[in-house]
Coordinates of C-alpha atoms in Angstrom, one line a residue:
X1140 CA 51.7 95.5 43.6
X1141 CA 49.6 92.2 43.7
X1142 CA 46.0 93.2 42.3
X1143 CA 43.6 93.7 45.0
X1144 CA 45.9 94.8 47.9
X1145 CA 45.0 98.2 49.4
X1146 CA 47.3 100.1 51.9
X1147 CA 44.2 100.9 54.1
X1148 CA 43.3 97.3 54.7
X1149 CA 43.9 95.6 58.1
X1150 CA 47.2 93.8 59.0
X1151 CA 45.4 90.5 58.8
X1152 CA 44.0 91.1 55.4
X1153 CA 47.2 92.4 54.3
X1154 CA 49.0 89.3 55.5
X1155 CA 47.1 87.0 53.1
X1156 CA 48.6 88.9 50.2
X1157 CA 52.2 88.0 50.9
X1158 CA 53.7 85.5 48.5
X1159 CA 52.4 81.9 49.4
X1160 CA 54.0 78.8 48.2
X1161 CA 52.7 75.4 48.2
X1162 CA 55.7 73.5 49.4
X1163 CA 56.5 74.1 52.9
X1164 CA 60.2 72.9 52.8
X1165 CA 62.8 75.8 52.9
X1166 CA 65.6 75.9 50.4
X1167 CA 69.0 76.3 51.5
X1168 CA 69.9 78.3 48.6
X1169 CA 71.6 81.7 48.8
X1170 CA 68.5 83.5 47.8
X1171 CA 66.5 82.3 50.7
X1172 CA 66.7 83.1 54.5
X1173 CA 64.5 82.1 57.5
X1174 CA 62.6 84.6 59.0
X1175 CA 63.2 84.6 62.8
X1176 CA 60.4 84.3 65.2
X1177 CA 61.2 87.8 66.7
X1178 CA 61.1 89.5 63.2
X1179 CA 57.8 87.6 62.4
X1180 CA 56.4 89.0 65.5
X1181 CA 57.2 92.5 64.7
X1182 CA 55.7 91.9 61.1
X1183 CA 52.4 90.6 62.5
X1184 CA 52.1 93.7 64.8
X1185 CA 51.5 95.9 61.7
X1186 CA 48.0 97.9 61.9
X1187 CA 46.9 100.4 59.6
X1188 CA 46.8 102.7 62.7
X1189 CA 49.9 101.6 64.1
X1190 CA 52.5 100.7 61.6
X1191 CA 55.6 99.1 62.7
X1192 CA 58.0 101.2 60.6
X1193 CA 61.2 103.2 61.6
X1194 CA 61.3 106.5 60.1
X1195 CA 64.3 108.7 60.0
X1196 CA 66.0 111.5 58.3
X1197 CA 69.5 112.4 57.3
X1198 CA 69.7 116.3 57.0
X1199 CA 72.4 117.4 54.5
X1200 CA 73.5 120.9 54.4
X1201 CA 73.8 121.2 50.5
X1202 CA 71.8 119.8 47.8
X1203 CA 72.6 116.3 46.9
X1204 CA 73.2 114.7 43.6
X1205 CA 70.3 112.0 42.8
X1206 CA 72.4 110.0 40.8
X1207 CA 75.4 109.6 43.2
X1208 CA 72.7 108.6 46.1
X1209 CA 71.4 105.9 43.5
X1210 CA 74.8 104.6 42.9
X1211 CA 75.4 104.2 46.5
X1212 CA 72.0 102.5 47.2
X1213 CA 72.7 100.1 44.3
X1214 CA 76.3 99.3 45.2
X1215 CA 76.0 99.4 48.9
X1216 CA 72.7 99.1 50.5
X1217 CA 71.8 96.3 47.9
X1218 CA 74.6 94.5 48.5
X1219 CA 73.1 93.4 51.5
X1220 CA 70.8 90.9 50.6
X1221 CA 67.8 91.4 53.0
X1222 CA 67.3 94.8 51.2
X1223 CA 66.5 92.8 48.0
X1224 CA 64.3 90.4 49.6
X1225 CA 60.7 90.0 50.4
X1226 CA 58.9 88.0 53.1
X1227 CA 57.1 84.9 52.0
X1228 CA 54.6 83.2 54.5
X1229 CA 53.9 79.6 53.3
X1230 CA 50.7 78.0 53.9
X1231 CA 52.7 75.3 56.0
X1232 CA 56.3 75.7 57.5
X1233 CA 58.3 78.7 58.6
X1234 CA 58.2 82.0 56.8
X1235 CA 61.2 83.2 55.1
X1236 CA 63.0 85.9 53.0
X1237 CA 63.4 85.3 49.3
X1238 CA 64.8 87.4 46.7
X1239 CA 62.3 89.7 45.1
X1240 CA 62.0 88.2 41.4
X1241 CA 60.8 91.5 40.0
X1242 CA 63.0 93.8 42.1
X1243 CA 63.1 97.6 40.7
X1244 CA 65.0 100.3 42.5
X1245 CA 62.4 102.9 41.4
X1246 CA 60.1 101.4 43.6
X1247 CA 62.2 102.0 46.6
X1248 CA 63.8 105.4 45.9
X1249 CA 62.2 108.6 44.8
X1250 CA 62.7 112.4 44.8
X1251 CA 60.5 115.1 46.4
X1252 CA 61.0 118.8 46.0
X1253 CA 59.7 121.1 48.9
X1254 CA 57.6 123.9 48.3
X1255 CA 59.0 127.2 49.2
X1256 CA 60.1 128.2 51.7
X1257 CA 61.3 124.8 52.4
X1258 CA 61.5 124.7 56.1
X1259 CA 60.3 122.7 59.2
X1260 CA 56.6 123.1 58.4
X1261 CA 57.1 121.9 54.7
X1262 CA 59.3 118.8 55.8
X1263 CA 56.8 118.0 58.5
X1264 CA 54.0 117.8 56.0
X1265 CA 56.0 115.5 53.7
X1266 CA 57.0 113.1 56.5
X1267 CA 53.5 112.9 58.0
X1268 CA 52.2 112.0 54.6
X1269 CA 54.8 109.3 54.1
X1270 CA 54.9 107.3 57.5
X1271 CA 51.2 106.2 57.3
X1272 CA 51.8 104.3 54.1
X1273 CA 51.9 100.6 54.4
X1274 CA 54.6 98.9 52.4
X1275 CA 53.6 96.6 49.4
X1276 CA 54.1 92.9 51.0
X1277 CA 55.3 91.7 47.5
X1278 CA 58.3 93.9 47.7
X1279 CA 61.1 94.4 50.0
X1280 CA 60.0 96.7 52.9
X1281 CA 61.9 100.0 52.9
X1282 CA 62.0 103.2 50.8
X1283 CA 64.2 106.2 50.7
X1284 CA 63.1 109.8 49.6
X1285 CA 65.7 112.3 48.9
X1286 CA 63.7 115.6 49.6
X1287 CA 65.2 118.7 48.1
X1288 CA 64.8 122.2 49.0
X1289 CA 65.1 121.8 52.8
X1290 CA 66.9 124.9 54.1
X1291 CA 68.9 125.0 51.0
X1292 CA 70.0 121.5 51.3
X1293 CA 68.4 118.2 51.0
X1294 CA 67.0 115.4 53.3
X1295 CA 67.4 111.7 52.9
X1296 CA 64.4 110.1 54.5
X1297 CA 64.5 106.5 55.4
X1298 CA 61.6 104.3 55.8
X1299 CA 62.3 100.7 57.0
X1300 CA 60.0 98.0 58.4
X1301 CA 60.9 96.8 62.0
X1302 CA 61.1 93.2 60.7
X1303 CA 64.2 94.3 58.9
X1304 CA 66.3 95.2 62.1
X1305 CA 66.3 97.2 65.1
X1306 CA 67.9 100.5 65.8
X1307 CA 71.3 99.4 66.5
X1308 CA 71.5 97.0 63.5
X1309 CA 70.0 99.9 61.2
X1310 CA 72.6 102.3 62.7
X1311 CA 75.4 99.9 61.4
X1312 CA 73.7 99.8 57.9
X1313 CA 73.7 103.6 57.8
X1314 CA 77.6 103.4 58.4
X1315 CA 77.9 101.3 55.2
X1316 CA 76.1 103.8 53.3
X1317 CA 78.2 107.0 54.5
X1318 CA 81.9 108.0 54.3
X1319 CA 84.4 109.8 56.4
X1320 CA 85.6 112.1 53.6
X1321 CA 83.4 114.0 51.1
X1322 CA 85.5 112.8 48.1
X1323 CA 85.0 109.0 48.6
X1324 CA 84.0 107.1 45.4
X1325 CA 80.5 105.5 45.9
X1326 CA 81.5 102.9 43.4
X1327 CA 84.2 101.5 45.9
X1328 CA 82.7 99.4 49.0
X1329 CA 82.4 100.8 52.5
X1330 CA 84.5 98.9 55.1
X1331 CA 81.3 98.4 57.1
X1332 CA 79.7 96.6 54.3
X1333 CA 82.1 93.7 54.9
X1334 CA 80.1 93.0 57.9
X1335 CA 77.5 91.6 55.3
X1336 CA 79.5 89.7 53.0
X1337 CA 80.2 86.0 53.2
X1338 CA 83.9 86.5 52.2
X1339 CA 84.8 90.1 53.7
X1340 CA 87.9 91.7 52.3
X1341 CA 88.7 93.5 55.6
X1342 CA 89.4 91.7 58.9
X1343 CA 86.3 91.8 61.4
X1344 CA 88.2 92.8 63.9
X1345 CA 89.7 96.0 62.1
X1346 CA 85.9 96.7 61.3
X1347 CA 85.0 96.7 64.9
X1348 CA 87.8 98.8 65.9
X1349 CA 86.8 101.2 63.3
X1350 CA 83.0 101.1 64.5
X1351 CA 84.3 101.9 68.1
X1352 CA 86.3 104.6 66.9
X1353 CA 83.6 106.1 65.1
X1354 CA 80.3 105.4 67.3
X1355 CA 81.8 104.6 70.8
X1356 CA 78.7 104.7 72.8
X1357 CA 76.9 102.4 70.1
X1358 CA 79.6 99.8 70.4
X1359 CA 79.3 99.8 74.2
X1360 CA 75.6 98.7 74.0
X1361 CA 77.1 95.6 72.3
X1362 CA 79.6 94.7 75.1
X1363 CA 77.1 95.3 78.0
X1364 CA 74.4 92.8 77.2
X1365 CA 76.3 89.6 76.7
X1366 CA 75.6 88.0 80.1
X1367 CA 71.9 89.0 80.0
X1368 CA 71.7 87.7 76.6
X1369 CA 73.1 84.3 77.7
X1370 CA 70.2 83.7 80.0
X1371 CA 67.8 83.9 76.9
X1372 CA 69.2 80.5 76.0
X1373 CA 67.8 79.1 79.3
X1374 CA 64.4 79.2 77.4
X1375 CA 61.1 80.6 78.4
X1376 CA 60.4 77.9 80.9
X1377 CA 63.5 79.1 83.0
X1378 CA 62.6 82.6 82.7
X1379 CA 59.0 82.1 83.8
X1380 CA 60.5 80.5 86.8
X1381 CA 62.1 83.6 88.0
X1382 CA 58.7 85.3 88.5
X1383 CA 59.6 88.2 86.6
X1384 CA 57.0 87.4 83.8
X1385 CA 54.4 87.3 86.4
X1386 CA 55.4 90.7 88.0
X1387 CA 55.4 92.4 84.6
X1388 CA 52.1 90.9 83.6
X1389 CA 50.4 91.7 87.0
X1390 CA 51.4 95.3 87.0
X1391 CA 48.5 97.7 87.1
X1392 CA 47.6 99.4 83.8
X1393 CA 48.6 102.9 83.4
X1394 CA 46.3 105.8 84.1
X1395 CA 44.1 107.4 81.5
X1396 CA 45.5 110.6 80.2
X1397 CA 45.2 112.3 76.8
X1398 CA 48.2 110.4 75.5
X1399 CA 46.1 107.1 75.7
X1400 CA 43.0 106.1 73.6
X1401 CA 41.8 104.7 70.5
X1402 CA 44.3 105.3 67.4
X1403 CA 43.4 106.5 63.9
X1404 CA 45.6 106.4 60.9
X1405 CA 46.9 110.2 60.7
X1406 CA 50.1 110.8 62.6
X1407 CA 51.9 113.8 63.7
X1408 CA 55.7 114.3 64.0
X1409 CA 57.8 117.0 65.5
X1410 CA 61.7 117.4 66.5
X1411 CA 63.5 119.4 68.8
X1412 CA 66.6 121.8 68.3
X1413 CA 69.8 120.3 68.6
X1414 CA 71.3 120.2 72.0
X1415 CA 75.1 120.1 72.4
X1416 CA 75.8 116.7 73.9
X1417 CA 78.6 118.1 76.3
X1418 CA 76.0 120.5 77.9
X1419 CA 73.6 117.6 78.6
X1420 CA 76.7 115.7 80.1
X1421 CA 77.4 118.8 82.1
X1422 CA 73.8 119.1 83.4
X1423 CA 74.0 115.4 84.5
X1424 CA 77.4 115.8 86.1
X1425 CA 76.1 118.9 88.2
X1426 CA 72.6 117.5 89.0
X1427 CA 73.4 113.8 89.3
X1428 CA 72.6 111.5 86.2
X1429 CA 73.5 109.9 83.0
X1430 CA 72.8 111.7 79.6
X1431 CA 69.7 109.4 79.3
X1432 CA 68.4 110.3 82.5
X1433 CA 68.8 114.1 81.9
X1434 CA 66.8 113.6 78.7
X1435 CA 64.3 111.5 79.9
X1436 CA 63.7 113.8 83.1
X1437 CA 63.5 116.7 80.6
X1438 CA 60.9 114.7 78.5
X1439 CA 58.8 113.8 81.5
X1440 CA 58.6 117.3 82.6
X1441 CA 57.6 118.4 78.8
X1442 CA 54.8 115.8 79.1
X1443 CA 53.6 117.2 82.6
X1444 CA 53.6 120.7 80.8
X1445 CA 51.5 119.4 78.1
X1446 CA 49.0 118.0 80.2
X1447 CA 48.8 121.0 82.2
X1448 CA 48.2 123.2 79.3
X1449 CA 45.3 120.7 78.4
X1450 CA 43.5 121.0 81.7
X1451 CA 44.8 117.7 83.0
X1452 CA 46.3 118.1 86.6
X1453 CA 49.4 116.2 86.4
X1454 CA 50.3 116.1 90.2
X1455 CA 50.9 112.7 91.6
X1456 CA 50.9 111.3 88.0
X1457 CA 53.3 108.4 86.9
X1458 CA 52.9 106.4 83.7
X1459 CA 55.5 104.1 82.2
X1460 CA 57.7 104.3 78.9
X1461 CA 58.5 101.1 77.2
X1462 CA 62.1 101.4 76.4
X1463 CA 64.3 99.2 74.3
X1464 CA 67.4 97.6 75.6
X1465 CA 70.0 96.1 73.4
X1466 CA 70.8 92.5 73.7
X1467 CA 72.8 92.2 70.5
X1468 CA 76.3 91.0 71.4
X1469 CA 79.4 91.9 69.6
X1470 CA 79.5 88.4 68.0
X1471 CA 76.1 89.1 66.4
X1472 CA 77.3 92.9 65.1
X1473 CA 76.8 91.8 61.3
X1474 CA 73.5 90.5 61.7
X1475 CA 70.2 92.1 60.9
X1476 CA 66.8 91.5 62.6
X1477 CA 65.8 92.4 66.2
X1478 CA 67.8 91.3 69.2
X1479 CA 66.3 93.8 72.1
X1480 CA 64.0 93.6 75.1
X1481 CA 62.2 96.1 76.9
X1482 CA 62.0 97.6 80.3
X1483 CA 59.0 99.5 81.5
X1484 CA 60.3 102.7 83.2
X1485 CA 57.8 104.7 85.2
X1486 CA 58.0 108.4 84.6
X1487 CA 57.7 110.9 87.6
X1488 CA 55.7 113.2 85.7
X1489 CA 53.7 114.1 88.8
X1490 CA 57.3 116.0 90.2
X1491 CA 57.1 119.6 89.4
X1492 CA 60.7 120.5 90.6
X1493 CA 63.2 119.5 87.9
X1494 CA 66.0 118.7 90.1
X1495 CA 63.9 116.5 92.2
X1496 CA 62.3 115.0 89.2
X1497 CA 65.7 114.1 87.9
X1498 CA 66.8 112.4 91.1
X1499 CA 63.8 110.3 91.2
X1500 CA 63.9 109.0 87.7
X1501 CA 67.7 108.1 88.0
X1502 CA 66.7 106.3 91.0
X1503 CA 64.1 104.3 89.2
X1504 CA 66.2 103.7 86.2
X1505 CA 69.0 102.5 88.3
X1506 CA 66.8 99.9 89.8
X1507 CA 66.1 98.6 86.5
X1508 CA 69.7 97.9 85.2
X1509 CA 70.0 94.5 86.7
X1510 CA 66.4 93.6 85.8
X1511 CA 65.4 90.7 83.7
X1512 CA 62.5 92.4 81.9
X1513 CA 64.4 92.8 78.9
X1514 CA 65.3 89.2 78.6
X1515 CA 61.7 88.2 79.5
X1516 CA 60.2 90.4 76.7
X1517 CA 62.6 89.0 74.4
X1518 CA 61.7 85.5 75.2
X1519 CA 58.1 86.4 75.0
X1520 CA 58.4 87.8 71.5
X1521 CA 60.4 84.9 70.5
X1522 CA 57.7 82.8 71.4
X1523 CA 54.9 85.0 69.8
X1524 CA 56.2 84.7 66.4
X1525 CA 55.0 81.1 66.2
X1526 CA 51.7 81.2 68.1
X1527 CA 48.3 82.0 66.5
X1528 CA 48.1 85.6 65.4
X1529 CA 45.0 86.3 67.6
X1530 CA 47.0 85.1 70.7
X1531 CA 49.9 87.4 69.8
X1532 CA 47.6 90.2 69.3
X1533 CA 46.0 89.6 72.9
X1534 CA 49.5 89.4 74.5
X1535 CA 50.7 92.6 72.8
X1536 CA 47.6 94.3 73.9
X1537 CA 47.8 93.2 77.4
X1538 CA 51.4 94.6 77.5
X1539 CA 50.4 97.8 75.9
X1540 CA 48.2 98.6 78.9
X1541 CA 51.5 98.8 80.9
X1542 CA 52.9 101.6 79.0
X1543 CA 51.8 105.1 77.7
X1544 CA 54.8 105.7 75.4
X1545 CA 57.6 104.1 73.8
X1546 CA 61.1 105.9 74.3
X1547 CA 64.4 104.9 72.8
X1548 CA 67.8 106.2 72.8
X1549 CA 70.2 105.4 69.8
X1550 CA 73.7 106.7 70.0
X1551 CA 74.8 107.8 66.4
X1552 CA 78.4 108.5 65.2
X1553 CA 80.5 111.0 67.1
X1554 CA 82.0 112.5 64.2
X1555 CA 80.3 114.1 61.1
X1556 CA 80.0 111.7 58.1
X1557 CA 79.3 112.3 54.5
X1558 CA 76.6 111.0 52.2
X1559 CA 77.0 111.3 48.4
X1560 CA 79.9 113.8 49.1
X1561 CA 77.7 116.1 51.4
X1562 CA 78.2 116.4 55.1
X1563 CA 75.3 115.0 57.3
X1564 CA 74.4 117.7 59.5
X1565 CA 71.8 116.2 61.6
X1566 CA 70.1 112.8 62.2
X1567 CA 66.7 112.3 63.9
X1568 CA 63.9 109.6 63.6
X1569 CA 60.6 108.6 65.0
X1570 CA 60.1 105.2 66.8
X1571 CA 57.0 102.8 66.1
X1572 CA 54.8 102.1 68.8
X1573 CA 53.7 98.5 69.1
X1574 CA 50.3 97.5 70.9
X1575 CA 48.3 100.6 70.1
X1576 CA 50.5 103.0 72.0
X1577 CA 49.9 106.5 70.8
X1578 CA 53.2 108.3 71.6
X1579 CA 56.8 107.8 70.7
X1580 CA 59.8 109.6 71.6
X1581 CA 63.1 108.8 69.7
X1582 CA 66.7 110.2 71.1
X1583 CA 69.6 110.4 68.7
X1584 CA 73.1 111.6 69.4
X1585 CA 75.3 112.6 66.2
X1586 CA 78.5 114.6 66.1
X1587 CA 78.2 116.0 69.5
X1588 CA 74.6 117.0 69.4
X1589 CA 71.3 115.4 70.4
X1590 CA 67.9 115.6 68.7
X1591 CA 64.5 114.3 70.0
X1592 CA 62.0 113.0 67.6
X1593 CA 58.3 112.9 68.9
X1594 CA 55.7 111.0 67.0
X1595 CA 51.9 111.0 68.0
X1596 CA 48.5 109.7 67.0
X1597 CA 46.9 112.9 65.5
X1598 CA 43.6 112.1 67.4
X1599 CA 45.3 112.1 70.6
X1600 CA 47.9 114.4 70.4
X1601 CA 47.4 116.7 67.2
X1602 CA 50.3 119.1 68.4
X1603 CA 53.8 117.2 69.1
X1604 CA 55.5 120.7 68.8
X1605 CA 54.0 121.5 72.2
X1606 CA 55.4 118.4 73.7
X1607 CA 58.8 119.4 72.2
X1608 CA 58.6 122.8 73.4
X1609 CA 57.8 121.6 77.0
X1610 CA 61.1 119.4 76.8
X1611 CA 63.3 122.3 75.4
X1612 CA 61.8 124.5 78.5
X1613 CA 62.5 121.8 81.1
X1614 CA 66.1 121.4 79.7
X1615 CA 66.6 125.1 79.8
X1616 CA 65.4 125.0 83.5
X1617 CA 67.8 122.0 84.2
X1618 CA 70.6 124.1 82.7
X1619 CA 69.7 126.9 85.0
X1620 CA 69.9 124.6 88.0
X1621 CA 73.2 123.3 87.0
X1622 CA 74.4 126.9 86.9
X1623 CA 75.7 126.6 83.3
X1624 CA 76.7 129.7 81.2
X1625 CA 74.9 130.4 77.8
X1626 CA 74.7 127.7 75.6
X1627 CA 78.2 127.0 73.5
X1628 CA 78.5 127.7 70.0
X1629 CA 77.9 125.1 67.3
X1630 CA 80.1 122.0 67.9
X1631 CA 83.2 122.4 66.0
X1632 CA 83.1 119.2 64.2
X1633 CA 79.9 120.2 62.7
X1634 CA 80.7 123.7 61.9
X1635 CA 83.9 122.7 60.2
X1636 CA 82.1 120.2 58.1
X1637 CA 79.5 122.3 56.6
X1638 CA 81.8 125.4 55.9

């Protein structure tokens, strides 16, 4: 760590501690890579009270061998150049990634043993302690922690700066670390690793077919946005001419609730019990709505319950969730970085009846499907990466007034995968909230189950478990309305893998 750097400093103070070179010219050598404008914009959004870090956990049913994890990280993750690189911001010229000349895996991989009894409360304490740590800007901005003694198994907690990539890109990185069988040799490259090789050993079409087999819903995300993303190439001027930017900017600010306010450094996290994905689909089929509609409507109901419990009448209340929309096309499958826009979905928190709330949310979501908002936001971020930092902060702050929460849905693998020979039982994560938003909700499906991760500012919402409890109560009510029987047993794929 460079002398004088302290994690509690502001983003602007920390920025001056990035490596600086006098020569603004960028080399085309393989150990350097230009930093895109969008990725630079996400890097500059960092504030001590709102770090732009994606934090997630892989829950392993059994203890994991640390040396095998280390071998996988060395031979697979570090084979992807960006995970060995730091960001350099020159005094003149374009920021870029360069190989860290002092790279040491010990700075990025550590082990923690949970105290007894090693349950959710102990894991929560560890996660909340880690997510507020700023990355040293002299080093690659990621870390893995192997957390032992969680319910008799282990957890791999991954922390990655948003400038490395978005949720879709990082899910593909995850696939490169995992195997479909428990006895795979970590010394052998995973086929998905070929996505990041200049001379792949596997045909890219075969890799895409494999990805569609393992993660069909995630791959659909890369087929949908091709036409929308092409419109980005019209440039910001063409997008501004549509009037979409003006309509977005002139929307009224969200109403004040306990979810909004000044932020502090301490954060709180919570996560839901796993919901069977088939059951979520059945609720949607019975009541009318997609999987995403059902989960968001249940979360809106959970937020309603939270406000009512804290003496804030939620009647007639609506506020928006900023929701990422993938703009990464199939042709860009192998690229890291950020290629997504945002829509601002108004949540019908004021509707008490779960069926009516779902219908209204589904109607609002459908109206946004052909919206230019994601493209507009992507174009703005592409521009903000090159404007003065003070102007970027102003624009981000303005947009933050239009949303109370960030909510995202990342479809994961449909089958059980293995890490270091152990079955991955669950995946859940917490999304960063740009622009001083204090509430984040992350939905992740994996192996036939869905988990919700809720992250909050401790000064605003010190008890996110209450939000999760409200979400689960609302989903139970939706199940009742859908006429479903008792919840089915553990998905067969998971049950067989962990036996």
